[in-house]
XYZ file of N, CA and C in Angstrom:
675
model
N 19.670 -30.851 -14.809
C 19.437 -30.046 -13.601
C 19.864 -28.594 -13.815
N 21.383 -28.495 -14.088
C 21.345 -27.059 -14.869
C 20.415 -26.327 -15.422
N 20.345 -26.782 -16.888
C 19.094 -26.035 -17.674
C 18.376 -25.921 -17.029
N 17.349 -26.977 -15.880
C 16.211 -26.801 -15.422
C 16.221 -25.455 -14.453
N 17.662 -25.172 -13.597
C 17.631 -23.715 -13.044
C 17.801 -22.663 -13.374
N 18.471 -22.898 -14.917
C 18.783 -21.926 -15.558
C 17.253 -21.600 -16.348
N 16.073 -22.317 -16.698
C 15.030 -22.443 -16.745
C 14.168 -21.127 -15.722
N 14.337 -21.944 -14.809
C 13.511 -21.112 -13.478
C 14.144 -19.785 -12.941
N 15.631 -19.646 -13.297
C 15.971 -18.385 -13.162
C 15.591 -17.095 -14.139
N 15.495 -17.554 -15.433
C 14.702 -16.984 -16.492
C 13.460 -16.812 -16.371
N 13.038 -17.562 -15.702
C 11.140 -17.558 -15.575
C 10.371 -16.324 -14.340
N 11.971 -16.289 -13.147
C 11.499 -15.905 -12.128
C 12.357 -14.859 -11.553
N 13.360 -14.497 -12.649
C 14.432 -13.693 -11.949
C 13.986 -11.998 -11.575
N 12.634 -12.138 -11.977
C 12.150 -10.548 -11.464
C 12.090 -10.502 -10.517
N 12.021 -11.400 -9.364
C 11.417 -11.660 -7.998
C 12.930 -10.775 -7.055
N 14.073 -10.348 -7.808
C 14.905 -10.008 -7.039
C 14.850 -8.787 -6.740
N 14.470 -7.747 -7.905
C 14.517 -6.320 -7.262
C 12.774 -6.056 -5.971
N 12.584 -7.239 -5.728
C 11.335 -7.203 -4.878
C 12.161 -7.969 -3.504
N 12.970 -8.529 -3.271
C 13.471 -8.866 -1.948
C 14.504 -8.153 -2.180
N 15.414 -7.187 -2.999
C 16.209 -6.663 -2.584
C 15.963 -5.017 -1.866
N 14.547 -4.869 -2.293
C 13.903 -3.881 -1.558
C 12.993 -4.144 -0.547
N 12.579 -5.539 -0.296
C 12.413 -5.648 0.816
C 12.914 -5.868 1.959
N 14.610 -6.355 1.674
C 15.437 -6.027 3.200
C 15.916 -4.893 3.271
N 15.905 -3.722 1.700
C 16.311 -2.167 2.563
C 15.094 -1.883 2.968
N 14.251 -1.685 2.683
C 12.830 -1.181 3.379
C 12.890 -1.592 4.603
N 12.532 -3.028 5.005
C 12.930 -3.635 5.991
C 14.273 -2.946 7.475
N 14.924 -2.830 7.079
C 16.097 -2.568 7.980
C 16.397 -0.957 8.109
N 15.491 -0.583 6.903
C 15.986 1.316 7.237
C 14.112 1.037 8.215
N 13.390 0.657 8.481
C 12.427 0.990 8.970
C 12.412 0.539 10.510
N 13.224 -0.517 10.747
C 13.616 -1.169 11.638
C 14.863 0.157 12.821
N 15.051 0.757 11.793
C 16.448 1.854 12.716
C 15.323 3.068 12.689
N 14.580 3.121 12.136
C 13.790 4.652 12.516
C 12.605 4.134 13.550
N 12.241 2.769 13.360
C 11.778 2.390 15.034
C 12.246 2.668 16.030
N 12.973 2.206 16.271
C 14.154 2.307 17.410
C 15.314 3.693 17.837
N 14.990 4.582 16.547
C 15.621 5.688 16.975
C 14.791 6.682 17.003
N 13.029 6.890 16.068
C 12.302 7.842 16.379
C 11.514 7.756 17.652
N 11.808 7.903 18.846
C 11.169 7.497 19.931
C 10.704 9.052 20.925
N 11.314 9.996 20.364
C 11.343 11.074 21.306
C 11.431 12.248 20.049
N 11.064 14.138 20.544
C 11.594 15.147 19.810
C 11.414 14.020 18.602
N 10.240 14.467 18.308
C 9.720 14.796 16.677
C 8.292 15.658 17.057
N 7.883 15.983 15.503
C 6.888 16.896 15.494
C 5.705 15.635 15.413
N 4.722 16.229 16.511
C 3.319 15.725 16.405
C 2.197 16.550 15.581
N 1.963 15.033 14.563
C 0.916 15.243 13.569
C -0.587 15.177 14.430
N -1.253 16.377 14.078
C -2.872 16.267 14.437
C -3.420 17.748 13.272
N -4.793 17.020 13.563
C -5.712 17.805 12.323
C -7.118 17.978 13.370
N -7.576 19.259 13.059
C -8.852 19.591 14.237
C -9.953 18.037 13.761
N -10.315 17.782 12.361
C -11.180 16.607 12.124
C -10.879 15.710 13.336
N -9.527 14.964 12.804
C -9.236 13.836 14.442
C -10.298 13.887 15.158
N -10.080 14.929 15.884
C -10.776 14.513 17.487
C -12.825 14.322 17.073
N -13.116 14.562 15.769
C -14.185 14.000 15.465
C -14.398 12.534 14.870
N -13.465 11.686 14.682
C -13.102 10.386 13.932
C -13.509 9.506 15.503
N -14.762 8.660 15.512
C -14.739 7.898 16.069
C -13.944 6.133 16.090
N -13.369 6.130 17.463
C -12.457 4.805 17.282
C -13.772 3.617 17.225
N -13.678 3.069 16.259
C -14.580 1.504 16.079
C -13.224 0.447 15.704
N -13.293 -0.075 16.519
C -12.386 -1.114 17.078
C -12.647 -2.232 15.642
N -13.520 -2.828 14.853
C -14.061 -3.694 14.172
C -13.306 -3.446 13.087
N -13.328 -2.351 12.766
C -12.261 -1.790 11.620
C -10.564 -2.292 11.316
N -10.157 -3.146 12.726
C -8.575 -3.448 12.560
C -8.581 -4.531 11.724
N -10.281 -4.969 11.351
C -10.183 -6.379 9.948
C -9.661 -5.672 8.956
N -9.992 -5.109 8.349
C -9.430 -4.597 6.882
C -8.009 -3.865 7.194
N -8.033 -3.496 8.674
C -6.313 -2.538 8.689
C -5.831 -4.071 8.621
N -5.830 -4.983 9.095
C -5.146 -6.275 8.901
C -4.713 -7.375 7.492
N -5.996 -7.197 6.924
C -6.580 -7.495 5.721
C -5.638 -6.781 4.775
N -5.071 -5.778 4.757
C -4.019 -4.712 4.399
C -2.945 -5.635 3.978
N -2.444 -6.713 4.917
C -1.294 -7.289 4.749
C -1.362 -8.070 3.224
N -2.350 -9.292 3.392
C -2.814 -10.062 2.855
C -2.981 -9.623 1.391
N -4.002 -8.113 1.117
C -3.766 -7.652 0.201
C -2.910 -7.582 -1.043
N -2.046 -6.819 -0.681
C -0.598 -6.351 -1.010
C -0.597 -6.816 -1.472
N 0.152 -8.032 -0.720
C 1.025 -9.185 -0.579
C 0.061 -9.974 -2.295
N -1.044 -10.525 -2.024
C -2.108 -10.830 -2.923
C -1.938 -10.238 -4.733
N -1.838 -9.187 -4.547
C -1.562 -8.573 -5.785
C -0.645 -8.598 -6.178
N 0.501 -8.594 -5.466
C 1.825 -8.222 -5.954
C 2.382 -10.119 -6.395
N 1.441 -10.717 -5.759
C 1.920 -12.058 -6.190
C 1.493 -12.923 -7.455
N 0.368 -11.866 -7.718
C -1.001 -12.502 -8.803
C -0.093 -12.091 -9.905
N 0.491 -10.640 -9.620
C 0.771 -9.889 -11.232
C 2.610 -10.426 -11.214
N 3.105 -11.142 -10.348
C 4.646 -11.829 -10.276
C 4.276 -13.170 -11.474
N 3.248 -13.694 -11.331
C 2.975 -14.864 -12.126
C 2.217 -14.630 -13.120
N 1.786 -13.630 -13.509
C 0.965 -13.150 -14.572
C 1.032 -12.500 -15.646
N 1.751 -10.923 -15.295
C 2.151 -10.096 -16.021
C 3.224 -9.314 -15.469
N 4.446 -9.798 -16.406
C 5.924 -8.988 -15.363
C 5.541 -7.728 -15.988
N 5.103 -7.073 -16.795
C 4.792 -4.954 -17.033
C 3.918 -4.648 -15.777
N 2.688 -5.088 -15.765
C 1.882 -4.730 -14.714
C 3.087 -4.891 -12.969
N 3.383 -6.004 -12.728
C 4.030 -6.357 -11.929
C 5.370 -5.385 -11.339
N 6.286 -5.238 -12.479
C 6.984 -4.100 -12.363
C 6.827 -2.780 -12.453
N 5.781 -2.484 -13.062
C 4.565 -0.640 -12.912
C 4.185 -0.716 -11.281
N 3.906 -2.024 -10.750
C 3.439 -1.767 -9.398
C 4.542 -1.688 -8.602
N 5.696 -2.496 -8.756
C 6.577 -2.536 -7.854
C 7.480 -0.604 -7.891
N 7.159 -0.740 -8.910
C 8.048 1.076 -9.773
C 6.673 1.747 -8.298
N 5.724 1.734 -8.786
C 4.913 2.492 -7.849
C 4.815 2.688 -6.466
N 4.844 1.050 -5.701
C 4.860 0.976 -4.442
C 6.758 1.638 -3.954
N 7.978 1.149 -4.503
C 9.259 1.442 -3.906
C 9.440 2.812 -4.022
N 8.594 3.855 -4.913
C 8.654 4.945 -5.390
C 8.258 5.750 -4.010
N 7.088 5.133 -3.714
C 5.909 5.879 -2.738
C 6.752 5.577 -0.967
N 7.229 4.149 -1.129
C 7.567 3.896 0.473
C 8.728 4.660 0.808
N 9.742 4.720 -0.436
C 11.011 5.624 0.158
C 11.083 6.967 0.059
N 10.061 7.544 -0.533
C 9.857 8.915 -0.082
C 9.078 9.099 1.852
N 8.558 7.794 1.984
C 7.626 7.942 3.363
C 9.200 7.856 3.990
N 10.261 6.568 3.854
C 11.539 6.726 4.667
C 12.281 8.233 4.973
N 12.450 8.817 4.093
C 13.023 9.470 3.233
C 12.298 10.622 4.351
N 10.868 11.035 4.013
C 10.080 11.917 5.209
C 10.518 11.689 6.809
N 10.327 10.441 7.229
C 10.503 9.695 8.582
C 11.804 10.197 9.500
N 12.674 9.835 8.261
C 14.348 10.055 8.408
C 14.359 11.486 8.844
N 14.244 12.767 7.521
C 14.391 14.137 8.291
C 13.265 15.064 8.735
N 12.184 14.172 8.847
C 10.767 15.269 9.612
C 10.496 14.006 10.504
N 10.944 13.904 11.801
C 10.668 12.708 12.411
C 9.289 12.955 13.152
N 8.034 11.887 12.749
C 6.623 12.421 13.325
C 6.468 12.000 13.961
N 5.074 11.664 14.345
C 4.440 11.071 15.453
C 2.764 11.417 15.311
N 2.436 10.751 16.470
C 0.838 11.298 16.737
C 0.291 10.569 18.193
N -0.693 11.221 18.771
C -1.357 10.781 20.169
C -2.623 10.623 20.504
N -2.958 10.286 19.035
C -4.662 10.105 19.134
C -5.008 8.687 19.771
N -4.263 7.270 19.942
C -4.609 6.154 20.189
C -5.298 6.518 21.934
N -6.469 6.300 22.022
C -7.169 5.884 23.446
C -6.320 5.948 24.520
N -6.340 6.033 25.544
C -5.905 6.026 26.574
C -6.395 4.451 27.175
N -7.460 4.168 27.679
C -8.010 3.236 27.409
C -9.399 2.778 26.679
N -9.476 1.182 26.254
C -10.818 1.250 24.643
C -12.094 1.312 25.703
N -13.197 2.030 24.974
C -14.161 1.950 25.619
C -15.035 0.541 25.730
N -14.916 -0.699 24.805
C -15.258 -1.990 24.926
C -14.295 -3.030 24.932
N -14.505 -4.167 25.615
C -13.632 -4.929 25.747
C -14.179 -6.325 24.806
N -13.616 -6.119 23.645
C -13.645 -7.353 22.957
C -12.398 -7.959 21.959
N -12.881 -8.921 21.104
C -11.568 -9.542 20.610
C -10.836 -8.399 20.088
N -11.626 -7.683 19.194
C -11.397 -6.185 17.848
C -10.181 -5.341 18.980
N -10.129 -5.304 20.474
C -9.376 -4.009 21.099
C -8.597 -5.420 21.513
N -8.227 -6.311 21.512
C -7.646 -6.862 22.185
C -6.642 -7.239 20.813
N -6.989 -7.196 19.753
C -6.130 -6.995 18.630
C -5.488 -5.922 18.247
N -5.873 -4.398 18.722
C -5.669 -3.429 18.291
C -4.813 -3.343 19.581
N -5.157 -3.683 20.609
C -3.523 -3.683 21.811
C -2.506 -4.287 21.482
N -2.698 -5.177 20.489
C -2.041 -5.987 20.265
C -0.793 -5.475 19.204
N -1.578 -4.609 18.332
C -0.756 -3.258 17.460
C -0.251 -2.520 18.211
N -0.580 -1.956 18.674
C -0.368 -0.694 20.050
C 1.122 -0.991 20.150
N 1.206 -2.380 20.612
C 2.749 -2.846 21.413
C 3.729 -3.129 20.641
N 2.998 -3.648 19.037
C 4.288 -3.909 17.764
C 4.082 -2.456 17.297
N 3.944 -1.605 16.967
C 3.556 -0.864 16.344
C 3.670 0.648 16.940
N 4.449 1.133 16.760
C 4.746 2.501 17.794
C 4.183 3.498 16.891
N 3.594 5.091 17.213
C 2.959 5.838 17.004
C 3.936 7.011 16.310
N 4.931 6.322 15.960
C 5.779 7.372 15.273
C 5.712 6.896 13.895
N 6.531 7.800 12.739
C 6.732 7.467 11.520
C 5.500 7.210 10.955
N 4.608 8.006 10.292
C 3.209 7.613 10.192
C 3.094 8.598 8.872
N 4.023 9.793 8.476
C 3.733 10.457 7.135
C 4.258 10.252 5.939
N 4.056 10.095 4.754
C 2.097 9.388 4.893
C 1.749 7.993 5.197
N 0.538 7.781 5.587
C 0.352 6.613 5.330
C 0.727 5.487 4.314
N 1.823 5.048 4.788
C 1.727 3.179 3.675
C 0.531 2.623 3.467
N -0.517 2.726 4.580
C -1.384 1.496 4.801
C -2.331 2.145 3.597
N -2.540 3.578 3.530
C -3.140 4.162 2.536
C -2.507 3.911 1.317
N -1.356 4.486 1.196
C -0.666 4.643 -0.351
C -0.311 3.079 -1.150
N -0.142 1.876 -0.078
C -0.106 0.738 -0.811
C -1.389 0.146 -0.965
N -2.352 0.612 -0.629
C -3.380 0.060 -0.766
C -4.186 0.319 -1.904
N -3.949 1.840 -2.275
C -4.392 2.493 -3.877
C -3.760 1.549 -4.291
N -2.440 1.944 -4.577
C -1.362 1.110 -5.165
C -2.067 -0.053 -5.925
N -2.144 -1.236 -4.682
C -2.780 -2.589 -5.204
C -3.665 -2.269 -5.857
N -5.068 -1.560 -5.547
C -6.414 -1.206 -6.478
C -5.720 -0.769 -7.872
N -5.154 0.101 -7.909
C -5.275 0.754 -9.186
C -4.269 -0.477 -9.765
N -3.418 -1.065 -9.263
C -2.822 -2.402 -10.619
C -4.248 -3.444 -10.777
N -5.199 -3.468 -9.846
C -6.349 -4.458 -9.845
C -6.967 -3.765 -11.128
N -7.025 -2.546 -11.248
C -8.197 -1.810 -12.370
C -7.376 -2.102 -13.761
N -6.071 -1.818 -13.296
C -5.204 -1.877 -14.737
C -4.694 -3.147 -15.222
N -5.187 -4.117 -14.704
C -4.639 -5.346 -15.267
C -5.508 -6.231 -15.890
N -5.190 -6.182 -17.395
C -6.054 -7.082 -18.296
C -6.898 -7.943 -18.578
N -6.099 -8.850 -17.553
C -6.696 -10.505 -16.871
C -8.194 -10.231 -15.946
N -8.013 -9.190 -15.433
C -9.103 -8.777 -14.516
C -10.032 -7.958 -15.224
N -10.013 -7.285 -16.124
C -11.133 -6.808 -16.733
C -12.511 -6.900 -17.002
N -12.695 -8.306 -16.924
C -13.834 -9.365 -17.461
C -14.081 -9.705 -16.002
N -13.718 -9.367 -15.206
C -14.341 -9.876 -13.527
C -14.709 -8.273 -13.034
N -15.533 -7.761 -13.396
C -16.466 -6.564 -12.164
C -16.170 -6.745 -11.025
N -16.681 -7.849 -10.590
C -16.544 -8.413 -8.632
C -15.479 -8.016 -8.528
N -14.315 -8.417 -8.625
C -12.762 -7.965 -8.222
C -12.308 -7.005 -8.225
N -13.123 -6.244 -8.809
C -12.647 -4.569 -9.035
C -13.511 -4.140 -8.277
N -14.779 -4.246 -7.617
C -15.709 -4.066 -6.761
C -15.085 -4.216 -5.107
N -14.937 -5.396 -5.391
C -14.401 -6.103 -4.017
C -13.056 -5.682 -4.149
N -12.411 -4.815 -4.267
C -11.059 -4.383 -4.670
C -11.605 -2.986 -4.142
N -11.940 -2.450 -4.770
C -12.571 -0.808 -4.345
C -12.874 -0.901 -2.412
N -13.692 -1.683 -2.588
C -14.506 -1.901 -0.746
C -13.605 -1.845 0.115
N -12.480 -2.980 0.082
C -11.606 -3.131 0.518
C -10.427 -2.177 0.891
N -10.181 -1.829 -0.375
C -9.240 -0.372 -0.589
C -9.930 0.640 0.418
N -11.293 1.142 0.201
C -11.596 2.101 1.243
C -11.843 1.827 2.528
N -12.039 0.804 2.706
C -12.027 0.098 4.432
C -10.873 0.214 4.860
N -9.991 -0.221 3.981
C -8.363 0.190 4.647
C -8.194 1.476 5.068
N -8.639 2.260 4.185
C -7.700 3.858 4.232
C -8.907 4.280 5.372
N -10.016 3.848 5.713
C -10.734 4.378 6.648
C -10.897 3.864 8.022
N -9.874 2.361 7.683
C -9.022 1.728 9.251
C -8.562 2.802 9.627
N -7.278 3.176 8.959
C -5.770 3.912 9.883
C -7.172 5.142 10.358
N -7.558 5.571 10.050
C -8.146 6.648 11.154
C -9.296 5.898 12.407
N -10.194 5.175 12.102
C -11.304 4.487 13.004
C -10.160 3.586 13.785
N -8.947 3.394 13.673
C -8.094 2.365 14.978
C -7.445 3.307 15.547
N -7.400 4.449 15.043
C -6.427 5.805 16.292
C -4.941 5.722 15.338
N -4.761 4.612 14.021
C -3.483 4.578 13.754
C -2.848 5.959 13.383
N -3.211 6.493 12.539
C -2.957 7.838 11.665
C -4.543 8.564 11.969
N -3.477 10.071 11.764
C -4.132 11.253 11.363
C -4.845 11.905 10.181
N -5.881 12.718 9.763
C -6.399 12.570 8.640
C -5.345 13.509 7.725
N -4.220 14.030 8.332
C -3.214 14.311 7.767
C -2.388 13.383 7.226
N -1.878 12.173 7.207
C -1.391 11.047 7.054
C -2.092 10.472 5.821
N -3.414 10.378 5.612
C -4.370 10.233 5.081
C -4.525 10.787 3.353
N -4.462 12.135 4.183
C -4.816 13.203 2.403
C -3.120 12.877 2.065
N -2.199 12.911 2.780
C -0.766 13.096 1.948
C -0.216 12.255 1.248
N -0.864 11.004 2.077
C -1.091 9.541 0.862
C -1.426 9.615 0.021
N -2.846 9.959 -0.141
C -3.791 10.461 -0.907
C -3.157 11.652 -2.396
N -3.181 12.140 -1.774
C -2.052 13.416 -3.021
C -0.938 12.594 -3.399
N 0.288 11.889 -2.695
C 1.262 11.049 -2.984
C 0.927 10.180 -4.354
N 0.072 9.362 -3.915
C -0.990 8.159 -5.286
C -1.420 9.260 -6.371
N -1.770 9.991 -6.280
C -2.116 10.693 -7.624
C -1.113 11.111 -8.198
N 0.046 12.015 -7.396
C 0.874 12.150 -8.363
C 1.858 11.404 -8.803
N 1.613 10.176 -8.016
C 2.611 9.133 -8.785
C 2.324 7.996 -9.836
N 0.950 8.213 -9.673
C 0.004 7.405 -10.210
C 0.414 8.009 -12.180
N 0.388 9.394 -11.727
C 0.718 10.100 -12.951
C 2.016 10.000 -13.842
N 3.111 9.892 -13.000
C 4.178 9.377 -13.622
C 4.251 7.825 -14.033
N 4.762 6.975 -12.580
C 4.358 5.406 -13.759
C 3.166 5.198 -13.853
N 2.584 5.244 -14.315
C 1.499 4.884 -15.146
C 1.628 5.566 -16.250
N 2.041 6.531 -16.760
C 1.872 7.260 -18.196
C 2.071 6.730 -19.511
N 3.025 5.751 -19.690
C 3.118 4.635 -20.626
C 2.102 3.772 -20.679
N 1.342 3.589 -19.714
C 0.049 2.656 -19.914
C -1.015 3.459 -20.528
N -1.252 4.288 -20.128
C -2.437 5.400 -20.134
C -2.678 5.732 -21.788
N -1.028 6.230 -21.866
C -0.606 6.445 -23.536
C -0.742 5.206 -24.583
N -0.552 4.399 -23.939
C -0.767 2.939 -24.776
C -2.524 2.733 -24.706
N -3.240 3.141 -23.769
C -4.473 2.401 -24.007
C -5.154 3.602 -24.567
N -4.670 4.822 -24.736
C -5.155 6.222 -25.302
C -5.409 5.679 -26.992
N -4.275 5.374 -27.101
C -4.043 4.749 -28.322
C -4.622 3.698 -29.303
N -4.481 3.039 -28.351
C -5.425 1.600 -28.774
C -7.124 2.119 -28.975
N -7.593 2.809 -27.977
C -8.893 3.092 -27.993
C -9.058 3.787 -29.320
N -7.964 5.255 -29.715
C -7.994 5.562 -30.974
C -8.203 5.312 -32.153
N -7.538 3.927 -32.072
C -7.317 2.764 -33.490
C -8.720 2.018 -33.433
N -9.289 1.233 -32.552
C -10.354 0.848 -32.501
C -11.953 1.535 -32.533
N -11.823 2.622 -32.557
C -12.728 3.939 -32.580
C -12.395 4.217 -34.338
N -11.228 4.327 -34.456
C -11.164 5.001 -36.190
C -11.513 3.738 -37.150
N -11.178 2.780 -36.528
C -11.485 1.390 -37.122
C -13.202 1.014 -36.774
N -13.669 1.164 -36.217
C -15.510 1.365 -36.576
C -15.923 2.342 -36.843
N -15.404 3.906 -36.822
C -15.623 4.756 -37.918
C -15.807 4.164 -39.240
């Protein structure tokens, strides 16, 4: 019985710096709920008020969860480099959003007053409305973890030989980042800063990969020379 946990602790002990950042994430996000409620600066961009709300769109802002969650579990059992490049990427990206939240406390007031149709899609998105308060929104997570997942989907080995998944990975990815604006969640400011965030972080961890497959391509290119 020993060995056998001492077994599974060896097999699985990466899984800790991923719940030990998910109860600080967790609990510092939980106190900037509850304390950003008033006096902060409101985010808006003149575009906004041209972004029509389509209610249908809270599938993929939802779908968001599932995601993540999806990838980050595929590459836990698959490949601990890929796995830990993503986790380096995503804890990199969310505690700079804390980190923003904490001393530029935001907000925004684009959500409806009331939806112009009454169906399941607004009766889900009220349903956000009430968990989900309109503060703490720069940048977007829903954006920046959502590259996140795509780009470990593009960079991971196992997946190479499947097109569809990187297809259906792409679709997905942009349905998300084009939820938070079509549900009233975020601003298209929220949006691009994500957006800029993923690239330049994309640039740091990732650079050991990049350099490694720079490489490889080199050798295999001079080698059919």
């Amino acid at each position: 019985m020993k060995e056998k946990c001492k077994t599974y602790w060896n097999q699985y002990k990466h899984i800790v710096p991923l719940l030990l950042y998910g109860i600080l994430y967790s609990t510092w996000f939980v106190a900037l709920e509850r304390h950003v409620t008033s006096d902060y600066t409101m985010i808006h961009m003149g575009i906004d008020d041209y972004i029509p709300f389509c209610e249908v769109f809270v599938i993929p802002y939802f779908l968001w969860f599932l995601y993540v969650a999806a990838i980050v579990v595929y590459l836990f059992f698959t490949n601990k480099a890929d796995y830990y490049r993503l986790c380096k990427f995503l804890f990199i990206g969310m505690t700079i959003f804390l980190l923003v939240s904490t001393f530029f406390p935001n907000g925004q007031n684009l959500r409806p007053i009331t939806f112009p149709r009454d169906n399941i899609f607004t009766h889900m998105i009220a349903a956000l409305y009430q968990t989900d308060s309109a503060t703490n929104i720069v940048p977007s997570i829903h954006v920046y973890n959502a590259i996140g997942a795509h780009i470990a989907i593009v960079h991971c080995k196992r997946l190479h030989n499947q097109p569809w998944v990187r297809i259906g990975s792409f679709v997905l990815c942009l349905s998300i980042i084009l939820s938070t604006m079509l549900i009233k969640q975020h601003s298209m400011f929220d949006v691009l800063t994500a957006c800029g965030m993923a690239v330049i972080l994309y640039a740091v961890v990732y650079a050991d990969f990049n350099i490694q497959t720079s490489k490889e391509y080199r050798i295999n290119h001079d080698s059919e020379s």
